[in-house]
mmCIF file of C-alpha atoms and ligand atoms in Angstrom:
data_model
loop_
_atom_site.group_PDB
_atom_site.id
_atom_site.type_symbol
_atom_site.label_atom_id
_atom_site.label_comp_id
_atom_site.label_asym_id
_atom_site.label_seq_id
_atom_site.Cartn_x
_atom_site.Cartn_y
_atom_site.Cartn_z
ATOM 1 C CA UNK A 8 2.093 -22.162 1.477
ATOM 2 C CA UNK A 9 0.488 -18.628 0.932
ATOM 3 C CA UNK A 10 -3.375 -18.446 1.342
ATOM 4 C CA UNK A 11 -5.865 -15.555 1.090
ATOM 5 C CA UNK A 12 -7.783 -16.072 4.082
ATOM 6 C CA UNK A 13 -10.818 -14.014 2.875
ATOM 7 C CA UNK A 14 -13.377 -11.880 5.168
ATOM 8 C CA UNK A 15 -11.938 -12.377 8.556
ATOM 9 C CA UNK A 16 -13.021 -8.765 9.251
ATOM 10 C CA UNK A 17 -16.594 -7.935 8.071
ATOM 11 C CA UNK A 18 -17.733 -4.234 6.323
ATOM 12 C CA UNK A 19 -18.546 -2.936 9.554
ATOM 13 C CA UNK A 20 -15.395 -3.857 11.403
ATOM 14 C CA UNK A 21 -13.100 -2.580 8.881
ATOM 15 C CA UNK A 22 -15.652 0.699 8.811
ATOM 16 C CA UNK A 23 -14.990 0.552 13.018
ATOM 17 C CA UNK A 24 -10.625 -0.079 12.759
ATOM 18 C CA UNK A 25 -10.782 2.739 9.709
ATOM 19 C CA UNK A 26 -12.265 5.440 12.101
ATOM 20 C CA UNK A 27 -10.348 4.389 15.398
ATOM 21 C CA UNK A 28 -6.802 4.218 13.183
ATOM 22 C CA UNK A 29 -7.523 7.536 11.458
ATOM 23 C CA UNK A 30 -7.639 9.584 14.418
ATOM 24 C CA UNK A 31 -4.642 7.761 16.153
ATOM 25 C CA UNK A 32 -1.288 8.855 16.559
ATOM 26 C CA UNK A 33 1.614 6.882 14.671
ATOM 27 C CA UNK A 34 4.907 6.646 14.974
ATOM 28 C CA UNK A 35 8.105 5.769 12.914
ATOM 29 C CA UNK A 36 7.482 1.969 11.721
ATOM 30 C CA UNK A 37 11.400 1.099 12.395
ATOM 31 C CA UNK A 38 11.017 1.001 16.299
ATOM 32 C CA UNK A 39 9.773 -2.484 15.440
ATOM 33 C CA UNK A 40 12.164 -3.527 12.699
ATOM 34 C CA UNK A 41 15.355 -5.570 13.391
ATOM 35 C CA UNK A 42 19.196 -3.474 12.769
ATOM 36 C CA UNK A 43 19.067 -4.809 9.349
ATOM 37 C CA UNK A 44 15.060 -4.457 7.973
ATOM 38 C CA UNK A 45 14.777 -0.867 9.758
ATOM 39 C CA UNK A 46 17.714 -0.292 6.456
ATOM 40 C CA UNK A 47 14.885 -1.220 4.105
ATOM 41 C CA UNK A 48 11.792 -0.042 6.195
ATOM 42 C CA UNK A 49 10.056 3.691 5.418
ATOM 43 C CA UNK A 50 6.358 3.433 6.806
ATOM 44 C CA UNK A 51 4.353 4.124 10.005
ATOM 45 C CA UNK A 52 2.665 1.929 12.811
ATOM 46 C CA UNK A 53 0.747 2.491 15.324
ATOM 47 C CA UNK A 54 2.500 2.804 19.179
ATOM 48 C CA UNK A 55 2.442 -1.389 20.490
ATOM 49 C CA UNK A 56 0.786 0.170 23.451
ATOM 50 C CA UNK A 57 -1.899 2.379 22.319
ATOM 51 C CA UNK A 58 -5.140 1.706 23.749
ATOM 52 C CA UNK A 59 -6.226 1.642 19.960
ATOM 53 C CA UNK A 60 -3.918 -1.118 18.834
ATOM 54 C CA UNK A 61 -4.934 -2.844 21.978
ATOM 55 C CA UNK A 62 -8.170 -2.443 21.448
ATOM 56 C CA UNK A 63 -8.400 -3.201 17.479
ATOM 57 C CA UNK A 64 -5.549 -6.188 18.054
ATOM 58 C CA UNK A 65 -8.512 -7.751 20.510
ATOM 59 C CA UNK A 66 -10.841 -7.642 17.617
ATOM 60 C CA UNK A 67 -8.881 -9.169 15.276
ATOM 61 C CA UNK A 68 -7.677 -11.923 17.699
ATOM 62 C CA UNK A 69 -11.169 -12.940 18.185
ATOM 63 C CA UNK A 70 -12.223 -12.976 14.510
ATOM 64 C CA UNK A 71 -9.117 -15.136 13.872
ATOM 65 C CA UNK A 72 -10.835 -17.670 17.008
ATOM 66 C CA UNK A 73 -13.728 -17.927 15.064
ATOM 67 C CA UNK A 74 -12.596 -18.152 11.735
ATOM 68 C CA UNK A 75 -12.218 -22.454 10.425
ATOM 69 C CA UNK A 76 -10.212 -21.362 7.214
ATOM 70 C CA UNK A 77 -7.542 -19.828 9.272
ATOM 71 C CA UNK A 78 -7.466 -22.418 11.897
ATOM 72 C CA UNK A 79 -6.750 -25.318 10.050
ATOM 73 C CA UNK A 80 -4.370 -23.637 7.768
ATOM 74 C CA UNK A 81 -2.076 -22.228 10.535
ATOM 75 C CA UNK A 82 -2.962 -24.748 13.206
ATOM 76 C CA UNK A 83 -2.050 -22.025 15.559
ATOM 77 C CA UNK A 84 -0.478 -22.424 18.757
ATOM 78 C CA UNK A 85 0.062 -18.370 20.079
ATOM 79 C CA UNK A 86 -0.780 -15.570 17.839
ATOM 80 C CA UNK A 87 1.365 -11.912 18.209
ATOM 81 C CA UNK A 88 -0.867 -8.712 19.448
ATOM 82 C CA UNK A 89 -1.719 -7.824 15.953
ATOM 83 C CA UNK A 90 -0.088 -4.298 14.636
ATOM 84 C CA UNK A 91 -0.997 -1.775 12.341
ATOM 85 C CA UNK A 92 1.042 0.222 9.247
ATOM 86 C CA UNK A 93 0.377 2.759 6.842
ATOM 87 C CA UNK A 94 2.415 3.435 3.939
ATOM 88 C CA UNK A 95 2.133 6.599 1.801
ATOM 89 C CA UNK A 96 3.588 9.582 -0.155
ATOM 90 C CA UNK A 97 5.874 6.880 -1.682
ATOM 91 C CA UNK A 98 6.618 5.036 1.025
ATOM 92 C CA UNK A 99 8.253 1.415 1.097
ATOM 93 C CA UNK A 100 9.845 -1.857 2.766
ATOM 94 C CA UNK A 101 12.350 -3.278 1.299
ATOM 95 C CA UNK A 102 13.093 -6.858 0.960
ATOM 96 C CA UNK A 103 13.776 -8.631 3.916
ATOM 97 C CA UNK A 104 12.650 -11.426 6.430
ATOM 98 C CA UNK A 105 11.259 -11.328 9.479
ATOM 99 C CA UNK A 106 12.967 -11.715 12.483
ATOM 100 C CA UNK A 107 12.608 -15.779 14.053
ATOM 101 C CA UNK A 108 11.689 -15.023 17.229
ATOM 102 C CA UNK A 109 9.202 -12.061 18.395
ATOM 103 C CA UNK A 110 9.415 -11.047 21.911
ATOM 104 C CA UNK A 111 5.771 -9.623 23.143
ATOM 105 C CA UNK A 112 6.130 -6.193 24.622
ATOM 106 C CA UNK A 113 6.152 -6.081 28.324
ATOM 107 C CA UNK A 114 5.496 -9.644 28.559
ATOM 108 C CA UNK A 115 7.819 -12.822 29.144
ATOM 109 C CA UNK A 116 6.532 -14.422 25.854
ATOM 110 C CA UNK A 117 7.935 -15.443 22.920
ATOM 111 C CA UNK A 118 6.531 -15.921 19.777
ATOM 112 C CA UNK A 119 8.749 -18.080 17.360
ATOM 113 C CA UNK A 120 7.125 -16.775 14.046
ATOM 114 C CA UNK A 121 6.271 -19.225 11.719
ATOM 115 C CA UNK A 122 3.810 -17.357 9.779
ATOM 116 C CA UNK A 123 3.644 -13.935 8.807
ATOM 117 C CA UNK A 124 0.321 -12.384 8.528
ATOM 118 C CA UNK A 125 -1.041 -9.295 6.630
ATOM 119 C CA UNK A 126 -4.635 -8.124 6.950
ATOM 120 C CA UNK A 127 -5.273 -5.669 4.796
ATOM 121 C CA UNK A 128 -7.666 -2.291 5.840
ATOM 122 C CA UNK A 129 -7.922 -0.281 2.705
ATOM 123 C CA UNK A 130 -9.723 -1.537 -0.583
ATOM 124 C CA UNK A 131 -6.905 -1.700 -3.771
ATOM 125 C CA UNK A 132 -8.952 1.122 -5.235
ATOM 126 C CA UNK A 133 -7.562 3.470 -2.572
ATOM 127 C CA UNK A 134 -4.279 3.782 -3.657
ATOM 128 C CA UNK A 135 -1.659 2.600 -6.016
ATOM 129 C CA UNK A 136 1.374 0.340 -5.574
ATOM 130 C CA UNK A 137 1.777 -0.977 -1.667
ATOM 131 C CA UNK A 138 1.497 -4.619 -3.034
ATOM 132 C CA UNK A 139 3.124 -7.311 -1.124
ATOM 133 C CA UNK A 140 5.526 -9.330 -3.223
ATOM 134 C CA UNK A 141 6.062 -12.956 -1.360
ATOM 135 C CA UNK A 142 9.264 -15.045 -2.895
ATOM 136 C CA UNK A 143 7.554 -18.559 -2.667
ATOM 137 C CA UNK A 144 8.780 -21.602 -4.049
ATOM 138 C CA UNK A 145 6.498 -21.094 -7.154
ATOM 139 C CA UNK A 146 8.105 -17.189 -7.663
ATOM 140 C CA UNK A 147 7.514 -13.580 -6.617
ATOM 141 C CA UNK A 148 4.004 -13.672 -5.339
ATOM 142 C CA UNK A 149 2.514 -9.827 -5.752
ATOM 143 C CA UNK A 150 -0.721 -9.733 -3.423
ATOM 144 C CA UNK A 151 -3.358 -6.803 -2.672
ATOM 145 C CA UNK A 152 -6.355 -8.020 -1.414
ATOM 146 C CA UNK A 153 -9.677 -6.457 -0.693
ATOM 147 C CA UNK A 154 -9.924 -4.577 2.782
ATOM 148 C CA UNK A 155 -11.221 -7.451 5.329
ATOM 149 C CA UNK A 156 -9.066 -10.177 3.568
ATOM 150 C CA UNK A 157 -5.506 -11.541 5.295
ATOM 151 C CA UNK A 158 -2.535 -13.060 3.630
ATOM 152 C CA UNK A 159 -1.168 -15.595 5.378
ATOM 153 C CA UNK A 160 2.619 -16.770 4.452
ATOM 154 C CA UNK A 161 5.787 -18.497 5.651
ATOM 155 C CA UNK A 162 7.748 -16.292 7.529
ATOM 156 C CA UNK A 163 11.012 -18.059 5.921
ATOM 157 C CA UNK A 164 9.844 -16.290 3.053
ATOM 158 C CA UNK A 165 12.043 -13.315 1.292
ATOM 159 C CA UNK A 166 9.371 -10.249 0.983
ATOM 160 C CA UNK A 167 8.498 -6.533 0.429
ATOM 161 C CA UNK A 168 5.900 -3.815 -0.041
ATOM 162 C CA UNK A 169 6.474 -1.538 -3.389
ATOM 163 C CA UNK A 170 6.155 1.887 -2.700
ATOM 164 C CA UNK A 171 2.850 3.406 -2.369
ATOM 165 C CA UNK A 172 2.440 5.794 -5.035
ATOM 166 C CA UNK A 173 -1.180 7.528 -4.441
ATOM 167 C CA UNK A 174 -3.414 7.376 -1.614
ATOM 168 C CA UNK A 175 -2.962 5.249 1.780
ATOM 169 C CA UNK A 176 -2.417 1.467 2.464
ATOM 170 C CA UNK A 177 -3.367 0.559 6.015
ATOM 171 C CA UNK A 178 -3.032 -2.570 7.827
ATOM 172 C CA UNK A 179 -2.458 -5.124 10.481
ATOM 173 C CA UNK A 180 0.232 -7.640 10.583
ATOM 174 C CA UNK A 181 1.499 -10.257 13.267
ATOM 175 C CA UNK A 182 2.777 -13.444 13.439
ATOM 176 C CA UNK A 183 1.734 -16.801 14.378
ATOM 177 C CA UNK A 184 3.750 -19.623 16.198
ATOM 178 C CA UNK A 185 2.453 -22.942 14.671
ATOM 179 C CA UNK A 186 1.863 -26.192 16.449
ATOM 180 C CA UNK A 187 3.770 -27.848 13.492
ATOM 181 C CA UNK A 188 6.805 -25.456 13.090
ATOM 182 C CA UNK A 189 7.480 -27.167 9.309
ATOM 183 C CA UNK A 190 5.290 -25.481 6.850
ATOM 184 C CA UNK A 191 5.805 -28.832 4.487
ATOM 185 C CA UNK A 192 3.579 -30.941 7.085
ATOM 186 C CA UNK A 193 1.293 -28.349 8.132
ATOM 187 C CA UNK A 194 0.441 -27.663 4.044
ATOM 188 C CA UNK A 195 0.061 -31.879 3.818
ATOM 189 C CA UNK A 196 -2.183 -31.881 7.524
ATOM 190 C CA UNK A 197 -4.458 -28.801 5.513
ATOM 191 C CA UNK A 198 -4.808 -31.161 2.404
ATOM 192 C CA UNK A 199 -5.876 -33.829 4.594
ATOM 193 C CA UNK A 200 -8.524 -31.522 6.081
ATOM 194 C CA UNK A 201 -9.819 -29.955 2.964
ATOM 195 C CA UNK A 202 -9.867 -33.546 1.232
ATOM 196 C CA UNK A 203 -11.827 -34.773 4.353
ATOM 197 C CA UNK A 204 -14.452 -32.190 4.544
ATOM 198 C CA UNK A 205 -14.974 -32.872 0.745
ATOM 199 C CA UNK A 206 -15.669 -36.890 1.537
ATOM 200 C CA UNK A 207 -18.149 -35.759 4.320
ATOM 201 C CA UNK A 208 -19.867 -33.031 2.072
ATOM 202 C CA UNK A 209 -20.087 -35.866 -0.931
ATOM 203 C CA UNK A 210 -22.322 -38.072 1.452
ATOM 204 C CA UNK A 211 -19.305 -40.405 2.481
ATOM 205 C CA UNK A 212 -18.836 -39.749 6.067
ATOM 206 C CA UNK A 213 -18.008 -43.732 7.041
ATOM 207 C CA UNK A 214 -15.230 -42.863 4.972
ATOM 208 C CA UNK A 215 -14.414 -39.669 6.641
ATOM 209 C CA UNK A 216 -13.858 -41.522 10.321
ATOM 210 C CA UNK A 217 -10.690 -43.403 9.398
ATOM 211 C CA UNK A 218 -9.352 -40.290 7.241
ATOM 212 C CA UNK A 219 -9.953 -38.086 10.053
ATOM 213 C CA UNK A 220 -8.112 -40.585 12.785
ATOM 214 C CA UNK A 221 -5.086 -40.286 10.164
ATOM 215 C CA UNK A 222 -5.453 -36.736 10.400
ATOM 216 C CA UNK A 223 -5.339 -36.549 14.134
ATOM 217 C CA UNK A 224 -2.503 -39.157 14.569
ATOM 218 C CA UNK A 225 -0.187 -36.938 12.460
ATOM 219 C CA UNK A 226 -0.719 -33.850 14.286
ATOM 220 C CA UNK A 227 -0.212 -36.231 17.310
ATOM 221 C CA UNK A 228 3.121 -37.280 15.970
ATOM 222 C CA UNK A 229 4.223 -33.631 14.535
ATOM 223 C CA UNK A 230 2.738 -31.310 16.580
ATOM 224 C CA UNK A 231 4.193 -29.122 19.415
ATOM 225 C CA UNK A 232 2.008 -26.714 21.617
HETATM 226 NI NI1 NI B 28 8.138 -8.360 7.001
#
């Protein structure tokens, strides 16, 4: 499934990551990529140990705590230190998929990457091209979302960024490891949600109880954490 997850930054913390990431220092985006995606791969990030990813990663990570949409679509179970690109003066990634498994930096952990995640950081009126294009079952998905807003899609999923052709496109991206590792059964478990919250908003909550215990008994039987 691929879901706009919208405002999971607000104005002022997209004004705050704007002004930290355009006074930091970045670096070739391929010292992240995989043998065969740093082939298709022309952009920058910012250093994985920069105090300012560290510090904007932190921020995101607790917006994403807080945020219910996000939560119940990617039932998370560990989330990657978020990082940050820019693409400009034509700049591109070709198609590719991520890489399964995501070691974390100087760490022991591992994050098996279920879904990929793009937040975006500039508006779509500050520069041309830089969409996303998602293969989902439904087709090429082209996304470019307003600068706050996050993409969320399976990281199975064929993708690239056309080039950017005027101005800058900045953002963060991670992974998340799912407690249900199929996105088939995580899609049905986020049905069941939103169809629940609907019978409890319509003024049937008796109804809501047994749905709910349905809900909870499939994540019993499907999830991992
Ligand atoms: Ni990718």
């Amino acid at each position: 499934m691929l879901m706009a997850i919208p405002d999971v930054l607000d104005a002022q913390q997209v004004k705050h990551a704007r002004s930290v990431l355009d006074k930091a220092e970045w670096v070739d985006g391929r010292v992240t990529a995989g043998r065969q995606s740093a082939l298709a791969k022309d952009n920058l990030q910012l250093s994985e140990s920069s105090a300012a990813a560290h510090d904007l990663g932190e921020m995101i990570l607790a917006a994403l705590e807080q945020n219910a949409l996000f939560i119940s679509a990617a039932l998370p179970s560990r989330v990657f230190p978020p990082l940050f690109n820019r693409y400009a003066g034509g700049q591109s990634f070709g198609t590719h998929v991520d890489n399964a498994i995501r070691q974390v930096t100087g760490t022991p952990h591992r994050v098996r990457t279920d879904l990929s995640a793009t937040l975006f950081l500039s508006d779509p009126d500050e520069y041309d091209g830089g969409e996303l294009v998602v293969e989902d079952v439904y087709g090429a998905q082209r996304v470019k979302l307003p600068a706050g807003h996050m993409i969320l899609y399976p990281s199975t999923s064929l993708h690239h960024v056309t080039p950017v052709t005027r101005g800058a496109r900045v953002a963060s991206f991670f992974w998340v490891q799912s407690m249900i590792r199929e996105d088939s059964e995580r899609t049905l478990l986020f049905d069941l949600d939103m169809a629940i919250q609907q019978v409890q908003s319509s003024g049937a909550g008796h109804v809501a109880v047994p749905l709910t215990g349905v809900y909870h008994n499939l994540l019993r039987r499907w999830a991992d954490v």
